[in-house]
Structure formats: structure tokens, C-alpha cells
CSV table of C-alpha atoms and ligand atoms in Angstrom, one decimal:
chain,number,residue,atom,x,y,z
G,1,MET,CA,-8.2,-3.3,7.3
G,2,TYR,CA,-9.4,0.1,6.2
G,3,LEU,CA,-9.4,0.7,2.5
G,4,PHE,CA,-9.3,4.3,1.2
G,5,LYS,CA,-9.4,5.4,-2.4
G,6,GLN,CA,-9.5,9.2,-1.7
G,7,LYS,CA,-6.7,11.3,-0.3
G,8,ASP,CA,-8.9,13.3,2.1
G,9,THR,CA,-10.5,10.3,3.8
G,10,LEU,CA,-7.0,8.7,4.3
G,11,ASP,CA,-5.7,12.0,5.6
G,12,ARG,CA,-8.5,12.3,8.1
G,13,HIS,CA,-8.0,8.7,9.4
G,14,LEU,CA,-4.2,9.2,9.7
G,15,SER,CA,-4.5,12.6,11.4
G,16,THR,CA,-6.5,11.0,14.2
G,17,ALA,CA,-4.0,8.2,14.5
G,18,ARG,CA,-1.1,10.7,14.7
G,19,LYS,CA,-3.0,12.8,17.3
G,20,ASN,CA,-3.3,9.6,19.4
G,21,GLY,CA,0.5,9.3,19.3
G,22,LYS,CA,0.6,6.3,16.9
G,23,ARG,CA,3.8,5.8,14.9
G,24,ILE,CA,3.0,5.3,11.2
G,25,GLY,CA,4.9,2.8,9.0
G,26,PHE,CA,4.4,3.1,5.3
G,27,VAL,CA,5.0,0.5,2.6
G,28,PRO,CA,4.4,1.9,-1.0
G,29,THR,CA,3.9,-0.8,-3.7
G,30,MET,CA,2.6,-1.3,-7.2
G,31,GLY,CA,0.6,-4.3,-6.2
G,32,ALA,CA,0.7,-7.9,-7.6
G,33,LEU,CA,1.9,-8.6,-4.1
G,34,HIS,CA,4.3,-11.5,-3.1
G,35,GLN,CA,6.1,-12.6,0.1
G,36,GLY,CA,8.8,-9.9,-0.6
G,37,HIS,CA,6.1,-7.1,-0.1
G,38,LEU,CA,4.6,-9.0,2.9
G,39,SER,CA,8.1,-9.0,4.5
G,40,LEU,CA,8.1,-5.2,4.4
G,41,ILE,CA,4.6,-5.2,6.0
G,42,ALA,CA,5.9,-7.6,8.7
G,43,ASN,CA,8.9,-5.3,9.4
G,44,ALA,CA,6.6,-2.3,9.6
G,45,LYS,CA,4.3,-4.0,12.0
G,46,GLU,CA,7.2,-4.8,14.3
G,47,ASN,CA,8.4,-1.2,14.3
G,48,CYS,CA,5.2,0.9,14.1
G,49,ASP,CA,1.7,1.1,15.5
G,50,VAL,CA,-0.2,1.7,12.3
G,51,VAL,CA,0.9,0.1,9.0
G,52,VAL,CA,-0.2,1.8,5.8
G,53,CYS,CA,0.3,0.1,2.4
G,54,SER,CA,-0.4,1.8,-0.9
G,55,ILE,CA,-1.0,0.1,-4.2
G,56,PHE,CA,-0.6,2.3,-7.2
G,57,VAL,CA,0.9,1.5,-10.6
G,58,ASN,CA,2.5,4.8,-11.1
G,59,PRO,CA,2.4,5.7,-14.8
G,60,THR,CA,5.1,8.4,-14.6
G,61,GLN,CA,7.8,6.0,-13.7
G,62,PHE,CA,7.3,3.7,-16.7
G,63,ASN,CA,9.7,4.8,-19.5
G,64,ASP,CA,8.4,1.8,-21.6
G,65,PRO,CA,4.6,2.1,-22.2
G,66,ALA,CA,4.4,-1.7,-23.0
G,67,ASP,CA,5.8,-2.4,-19.5
G,68,PHE,CA,3.1,-0.3,-18.0
G,69,GLU,CA,0.3,-1.9,-20.0
G,70,LYS,CA,1.5,-5.4,-19.1
G,71,TYR,CA,2.1,-4.7,-15.4
G,72,PRO,CA,0.3,-7.4,-13.5
G,73,VAL,CA,-2.8,-6.4,-11.5
G,74,THR,CA,-4.2,-8.8,-8.9
G,75,ILE,CA,-6.1,-6.5,-6.6
G,76,ASP,CA,-8.5,-9.0,-5.0
G,77,ASN,CA,-5.6,-11.3,-4.1
G,78,ASP,CA,-3.6,-8.4,-2.8
G,79,ILE,CA,-6.4,-7.3,-0.5
G,80,LEU,CA,-6.6,-10.9,0.9
G,81,GLN,CA,-2.8,-11.0,1.5
G,82,LEU,CA,-2.7,-7.6,3.1
G,83,THR,CA,-5.6,-8.5,5.4
G,84,ASP,CA,-4.0,-11.8,6.5
G,85,ALA,CA,-0.7,-9.9,7.1
G,86,GLY,CA,-2.5,-7.6,9.6
G,87,THR,CA,-2.1,-4.4,7.5
G,88,ASP,CA,-4.1,-1.6,9.1
G,89,VAL,CA,-4.8,0.7,6.1
G,90,LEU,CA,-4.7,0.1,2.3
G,91,PHE,CA,-4.6,3.2,0.1
G,92,LEU,CA,-5.7,2.4,-3.4
G,93,PRO,CA,-6.0,5.7,-5.4
G,94,SER,CA,-6.8,6.2,-9.0
G,95,VAL,CA,-4.5,7.9,-11.5
G,96,GLN,CA,-6.8,10.9,-11.4
G,97,GLU,CA,-6.6,11.0,-7.6
G,98,MET,CA,-2.8,11.1,-7.6
G,99,TYR,CA,-2.4,13.3,-10.7
G,100,PRO,CA,-5.4,15.6,-10.8
G,101,ASP,CA,-3.5,18.0,-13.0
G,102,GLY,CA,-2.3,15.4,-15.5
G,103,LEU,CA,0.8,13.4,-16.0
G,104,THR,CA,3.1,16.1,-17.3
G,105,VAL,CA,6.1,16.5,-15.0
G,106,LYS,CA,6.0,19.7,-13.0
G,107,THR,CA,8.8,19.3,-10.4
G,108,HIS,CA,12.3,18.3,-11.3
G,109,TYR,CA,14.3,16.6,-8.6
G,110,ASP,CA,18.1,17.0,-8.5
G,111,PHE,CA,19.2,13.4,-8.0
G,112,GLY,CA,22.6,14.3,-9.5
G,113,GLN,CA,24.9,11.4,-10.6
G,114,LEU,CA,22.5,8.8,-9.4
G,115,GLU,CA,20.2,9.6,-12.3
G,116,THR,CA,22.9,9.1,-14.9
G,117,VAL,CA,24.1,5.6,-14.0
G,118,LEU,CA,22.7,2.0,-14.0
G,119,GLU,CA,18.9,2.2,-13.9
G,120,GLY,CA,19.1,6.0,-14.4
G,121,ALA,CA,21.1,5.5,-17.7
G,122,HIS,CA,18.8,2.8,-19.0
G,123,ARG,CA,15.4,4.1,-17.9
G,124,PRO,CA,15.3,7.8,-18.8
G,125,GLY,CA,12.8,9.7,-16.6
G,126,HIS,CA,12.2,6.7,-14.4
G,127,PHE,CA,13.5,8.1,-11.2
G,128,GLN,CA,11.8,11.5,-11.7
G,129,GLY,CA,8.6,9.5,-11.8
G,130,VAL,CA,9.5,7.6,-8.7
G,131,GLY,CA,10.4,11.0,-7.0
G,132,GLN,CA,7.0,12.5,-8.0
G,133,ILE,CA,4.9,9.6,-6.6
G,134,VAL,CA,7.0,9.0,-3.4
G,135,HIS,CA,6.9,12.7,-2.7
G,136,LYS,CA,3.1,12.9,-3.1
G,137,LEU,CA,2.6,9.8,-0.9
G,138,LEU,CA,5.0,11.0,1.8
G,139,ASP,CA,3.2,14.4,1.9
G,140,LEU,CA,-0.1,12.5,2.4
G,141,VAL,CA,0.9,9.6,4.8
G,142,LYS,CA,3.6,11.5,6.7
G,143,PRO,CA,5.1,8.3,8.0
G,144,ASP,CA,7.6,7.9,10.8
G,145,LYS,CA,9.2,5.1,8.9
G,146,LEU,CA,9.2,4.2,5.2
G,147,PHE,CA,9.9,0.5,4.4
G,148,MET,CA,11.5,-0.4,1.0
G,149,GLY,CA,13.3,-3.4,-0.5
G,150,GLN,CA,17.0,-3.8,-1.1
G,151,LYS,CA,15.9,-5.5,-4.3
G,152,ASP,CA,15.5,-2.0,-5.8
G,153,PHE,CA,19.0,-1.0,-4.8
G,154,GLN,CA,19.2,2.3,-6.6
G,155,GLN,CA,15.6,3.3,-5.8
G,156,CYS,CA,16.6,3.1,-2.1
G,157,LEU,CA,19.5,5.5,-2.8
G,158,ILE,CA,17.2,7.9,-4.8
G,159,VAL,CA,14.5,7.9,-2.0
G,160,ASN,CA,17.2,8.6,0.6
G,161,ARG,CA,18.2,11.6,-1.5
G,162,LEU,CA,14.6,12.6,-2.0
G,163,LEU,CA,14.0,12.6,1.8
G,164,LYS,CA,16.8,15.0,2.2
G,165,LEU,CA,15.7,17.2,-0.8
G,166,ILE,CA,12.2,17.6,0.6
G,167,HIS,CA,13.3,17.8,4.2
G,168,SER,CA,11.2,14.8,5.2
G,169,PRO,CA,11.6,13.5,8.8
G,170,ALA,CA,10.7,10.0,7.7
G,171,GLU,CA,13.3,7.3,8.3
G,172,LEU,CA,14.0,4.9,5.4
G,173,VAL,CA,14.2,1.3,6.5
G,174,VAL,CA,15.8,-0.9,3.8
G,175,CYS,CA,14.7,-4.5,4.0
G,176,PRO,CA,16.5,-7.6,2.6
G,177,THR,CA,15.5,-9.2,-0.7
G,178,LEU,CA,13.2,-12.2,-0.4
G,179,ARG,CA,14.0,-15.0,-2.9
G,180,GLU,CA,12.2,-18.1,-4.2
G,181,PRO,CA,13.6,-21.4,-2.8
G,182,ASP,CA,15.9,-21.7,-5.9
G,183,GLY,CA,17.3,-18.2,-5.5
G,184,LEU,CA,15.3,-16.1,-8.0
G,185,ALA,CA,14.4,-12.7,-6.4
G,186,MET,CA,10.7,-12.4,-5.9
G,187,SER,CA,9.2,-9.9,-8.2
G,188,SER,CA,5.7,-9.0,-9.5
G,189,ARG,CA,7.2,-9.2,-13.0
G,190,ASN,CA,8.0,-13.0,-12.5
G,191,MET,CA,4.2,-13.5,-13.0
G,192,ARG,CA,4.8,-12.7,-16.7
G,193,LEU,CA,7.2,-15.6,-17.1
G,194,ASN,CA,6.0,-19.0,-18.5
G,195,PRO,CA,7.7,-22.1,-16.9
G,196,ALA,CA,10.6,-22.2,-19.3
G,197,GLU,CA,11.2,-18.5,-19.0
G,198,ARG,CA,10.9,-18.7,-15.2
G,199,GLN,CA,13.6,-21.5,-15.3
G,200,ASN,CA,15.8,-19.3,-17.5
G,201,ALA,CA,15.4,-16.3,-15.2
G,202,LEU,CA,17.3,-18.2,-12.6
G,203,ASN,CA,20.5,-17.4,-14.6
G,204,ILE,CA,20.3,-13.9,-13.1
G,205,TYR,CA,20.8,-15.3,-9.6
G,206,LYS,CA,23.4,-17.7,-10.9
G,207,ALA,CA,25.4,-14.8,-12.3
G,208,LEU,CA,25.3,-13.1,-8.9
G,209,ILE,CA,26.6,-16.3,-7.2
G,210,TYR,CA,29.2,-16.8,-9.9
G,211,VAL,CA,30.7,-13.4,-9.4
G,212,LYS,CA,30.5,-13.7,-5.6
G,213,ASP,CA,32.3,-17.0,-5.7
G,214,ASN,CA,35.0,-15.8,-8.1
G,215,ILE,CA,35.6,-12.3,-6.9
G,216,HIS,CA,38.9,-13.1,-5.3
G,217,ILE,CA,40.2,-15.3,-8.1
G,218,ALA,CA,40.4,-13.0,-11.1
G,219,SER,CA,40.2,-9.3,-11.9
G,220,PHE,CA,36.8,-7.6,-11.6
G,221,SER,CA,36.6,-7.0,-15.3
G,222,GLU,CA,37.4,-10.6,-16.2
G,223,ILE,CA,34.7,-11.9,-13.9
G,224,LEU,CA,32.1,-9.4,-15.0
G,225,ASN,CA,32.8,-10.1,-18.7
G,226,SER,CA,32.5,-13.8,-18.1
G,227,ALA,CA,29.2,-13.4,-16.2
G,228,VAL,CA,27.8,-11.1,-18.9
G,229,ASN,CA,28.7,-13.7,-21.6
G,230,GLN,CA,27.0,-16.5,-19.6
G,231,LEU,CA,23.8,-14.3,-19.5
G,232,LYS,CA,24.0,-13.6,-23.2
G,233,MET,CA,24.4,-17.3,-24.0
G,234,ASN,CA,21.2,-17.9,-22.1
G,235,LYS,CA,19.4,-15.3,-24.2
G,236,PHE,CA,19.5,-12.2,-22.0
G,237,ASP,CA,19.9,-8.6,-23.2
G,238,VAL,CA,22.1,-7.3,-20.4
G,239,ASP,CA,21.7,-3.6,-19.6
G,240,TYR,CA,24.4,-3.7,-17.0
G,241,LEU,CA,26.2,-6.0,-14.6
G,242,SER,CA,28.4,-3.9,-12.4
G,243,LEU,CA,30.3,-3.9,-9.1
G,244,VAL,CA,29.5,-0.8,-7.2
G,245,SER,CA,30.0,0.9,-3.8
G,246,VAL,CA,28.0,3.7,-2.2
G,247,GLU,CA,29.9,6.7,-1.1
G,248,GLU,CA,29.2,8.8,2.0
G,249,ASP,CA,27.4,11.4,-0.1
G,250,GLY,CA,25.0,8.7,-1.5
G,251,THR,CA,26.6,8.5,-5.0
G,252,VAL,CA,27.7,5.3,-6.6
G,253,THR,CA,31.2,4.4,-7.6
G,254,PHE,CA,32.6,1.6,-9.7
G,255,PRO,CA,35.6,0.2,-7.9
G,256,LYS,CA,38.2,-1.9,-9.8
G,257,GLU,CA,39.3,-3.8,-6.8
G,258,MET,CA,38.3,-4.7,-3.2
G,259,SER,CA,38.3,-1.9,-0.7
G,260,SER,CA,37.0,-1.4,2.8
G,261,ARG,CA,33.6,-0.2,1.5
G,262,PRO,CA,30.8,-2.7,1.0
G,263,LEU,CA,30.7,-3.9,-2.6
G,264,TYR,CA,27.5,-4.9,-4.4
G,265,LEU,CA,26.9,-6.6,-7.7
G,266,VAL,CA,23.9,-5.0,-9.5
G,267,VAL,CA,22.4,-6.4,-12.6
G,268,ALA,CA,19.5,-5.6,-15.0
G,269,ALA,CA,18.8,-7.8,-18.0
G,270,LYS,CA,15.9,-8.6,-20.2
G,271,GLU,CA,14.9,-12.3,-20.6
G,272,VAL,CA,14.5,-12.1,-24.4
G,273,SER,CA,11.9,-14.8,-24.9
G,274,SER,CA,9.4,-13.2,-22.5
G,275,GLY,CA,10.6,-9.6,-22.9
G,276,VAL,CA,10.6,-9.3,-19.1
G,277,ARG,CA,13.3,-7.0,-17.7
G,278,LEU,CA,14.6,-8.2,-14.3
G,279,ILE,CA,16.8,-6.6,-11.8
G,280,ASP,CA,18.7,-8.0,-8.8
G,281,ASN,CA,21.7,-7.3,-6.6
G,282,MET,CA,23.8,-8.9,-3.9
G,283,GLN,CA,26.4,-7.8,-1.5
G,284,MET,CA,29.8,-9.4,-2.4
U,301,AMP,P1,7.0,-2.8,-6.2
U,301,AMP,O1,5.6,-3.2,-6.0
U,301,AMP,O2,7.8,-3.7,-7.1
U,301,AMP,O3,7.2,-1.3,-6.6
U,301,AMP,O4,7.8,-3.0,-4.8
U,301,AMP,C1,7.3,-2.4,-3.7
U,301,AMP,C2,8.4,-2.5,-2.6
U,301,AMP,O5,8.6,-3.9,-2.4
U,301,AMP,C3,9.7,-1.8,-3.0
U,301,AMP,O6,10.3,-1.2,-1.9
U,301,AMP,C4,10.5,-3.1,-3.4
U,301,AMP,O7,11.9,-2.9,-3.3
U,301,AMP,C5,10.0,-4.1,-2.4
U,301,AMP,N1,10.3,-5.5,-3.0
U,301,AMP,C6,10.1,-5.9,-4.2
U,301,AMP,N2,10.5,-7.2,-4.4
U,301,AMP,C7,11.0,-7.5,-3.2
U,301,AMP,C8,11.7,-8.7,-2.7
U,301,AMP,N3,11.8,-9.8,-3.4
U,301,AMP,N4,12.1,-8.7,-1.4
U,301,AMP,C9,11.9,-7.6,-0.6
U,301,AMP,N5,11.3,-6.5,-1.0
U,301,AMP,C10,10.9,-6.4,-2.3
């Protein structure tokens, strides 16, 4: 596996690959890698000739400085996992390399309604930060395909919109969420949970299953209220737990009953004892 820390050396390497007709698959991450990330690498390997992974904990997308400070960093282990997975290139830039002119936001992306609901409403500025870093990385890597996880439901919608806004030819491939054997969605933030908190975190998954199992039995609002109350009883601060659909134009709607459009339950809640905020979603 090639490891590049500078944009220009990565660019030179990928330009040669592109000239040789290689299709480039790109998996951007923030590191602290787990099987969920590796499933994206595997998908990219199946569909592309050269697989590029980036590891960069992007400061501009953290609306909570404490979350940024505590974000797990396990770079030696990440390198081992990526090598085993057959990754061709790892891009591991510094903050200075990605933001040579400082962290002040210069570009504003018009993500419209998507930035005002769910994660957008609870993490002000988060998606502008995501937009900045994904735009910079896309300009550099120029991938044929970009692989991202369904686990970050709204991020996938934002990136789809970004690709249109910046006229990128890259195709977004959304990959399924990998879960632990008991159902908890794999996440780098799970590393910050002690065994009791890790056990409690499972209530997020239980809430998804509860709603899925009861969706035809009572009204949406009754089921959602009941699921929120269960989470609260288990010491979660719930930011949102909502049933949503995605419209043709990429915006999110909040249906009150079943329709022909796919329906997703999306949840974000902080496990109070650890202070770790977890997100998950499931198609109903
Ligand atoms: P992160 O390092 O958390 O920014 O995630 C990097 C990529 O991995 C994003 O596209 C995530 O959606 C994806 N990802 C994170 N967790 C999972 C998971 N459990 N299953 C599949 N993909 C995931």
C-alpha cells in the first residue's frame, strides 16, 4: 500500500493511474477503522482498479470541540487493517495540508432543506464542514466512484447534492450498514463506550427494531413516542427519532402514514453516561 501525506505526491501517483486507464474508487474516512469501513474498501475493490482510502479527522465538521478532541485515533492499527484489506493507496494528510489558509469557512454550499432538518438542525455547520472536506478530496482524488455508508443516511444525501453542485462526474455508491453480532451499528465512537455503556447503546438498535415491528399496529406518532420514551428511560438524550422518506429532488419528508416511497427510521441520541452521541437508521 502506498502512503501519501502530501497532495502533490498523491496527485502525481493518481494521474499516472488515470492515464493508464485505471478506474479509481475512493473511501473517505476519519480513521479508527472497523469492519464497516473495510466493507466499503471491499466494495471499492470489487468495482474499481485502484482503491484510495483517506484518513482525516476533519476539524470543520465538528460542531462540538469536545467531540473533536475525543475522536479516537488508532493510526497504526488502521494501516494494518487497510493493508490486509488490499487497499492500494492511503492518503493521510495533516490539517495544514488540507486547510493551508486556515479553518475559516470560505465557500458556502446550498444544501437547502437538508441542512435544516435532523443532523442539520442538531449539528449547526456540520454539513458545511463535510461539504468542504469532501469537495477538496474529490478535486484531488477525482474518483470514478465514491463509496460511503448508509449508516450516515443524511450525509449520503448531502454528498449526492454536493456532487451535483460541483458538477462532479463521480458516482456515489451507498453501502449497507455493518452491525455487531447483537445489532449495534459499528462506529468509531463505540470505542469510547465502557462495557456497561456499550450494553446500553444497544437500546438504539432495539428502538429501530421496535418501530419496525410495530409500524403497522399503531399510528406513526404513537410508536415514535413510545420508542423515544424507552430511550429516555434508558438514559438517552434523544435529538430525533423520525420516520422519513427521500423525495425525487433529494429532500427529506416526514410522512404520517405508509406510502409507496421507501420509509426509513432515523435516530440520533446521546448515551448520557458516556456522553457519546450515536446515530443509526433502518429501512422500515
Ligand atoms: P467515518 O470514519 O465515521 O467518517 O466513516 C467513513 C465512512 O464509513 C462513511 O461513509 C460512513 O458512512 C461509513 N461507515 C461508518 N460506519 C459504518 C458501518 N457500520 N457500516 C458501513 N459503513 C460505515
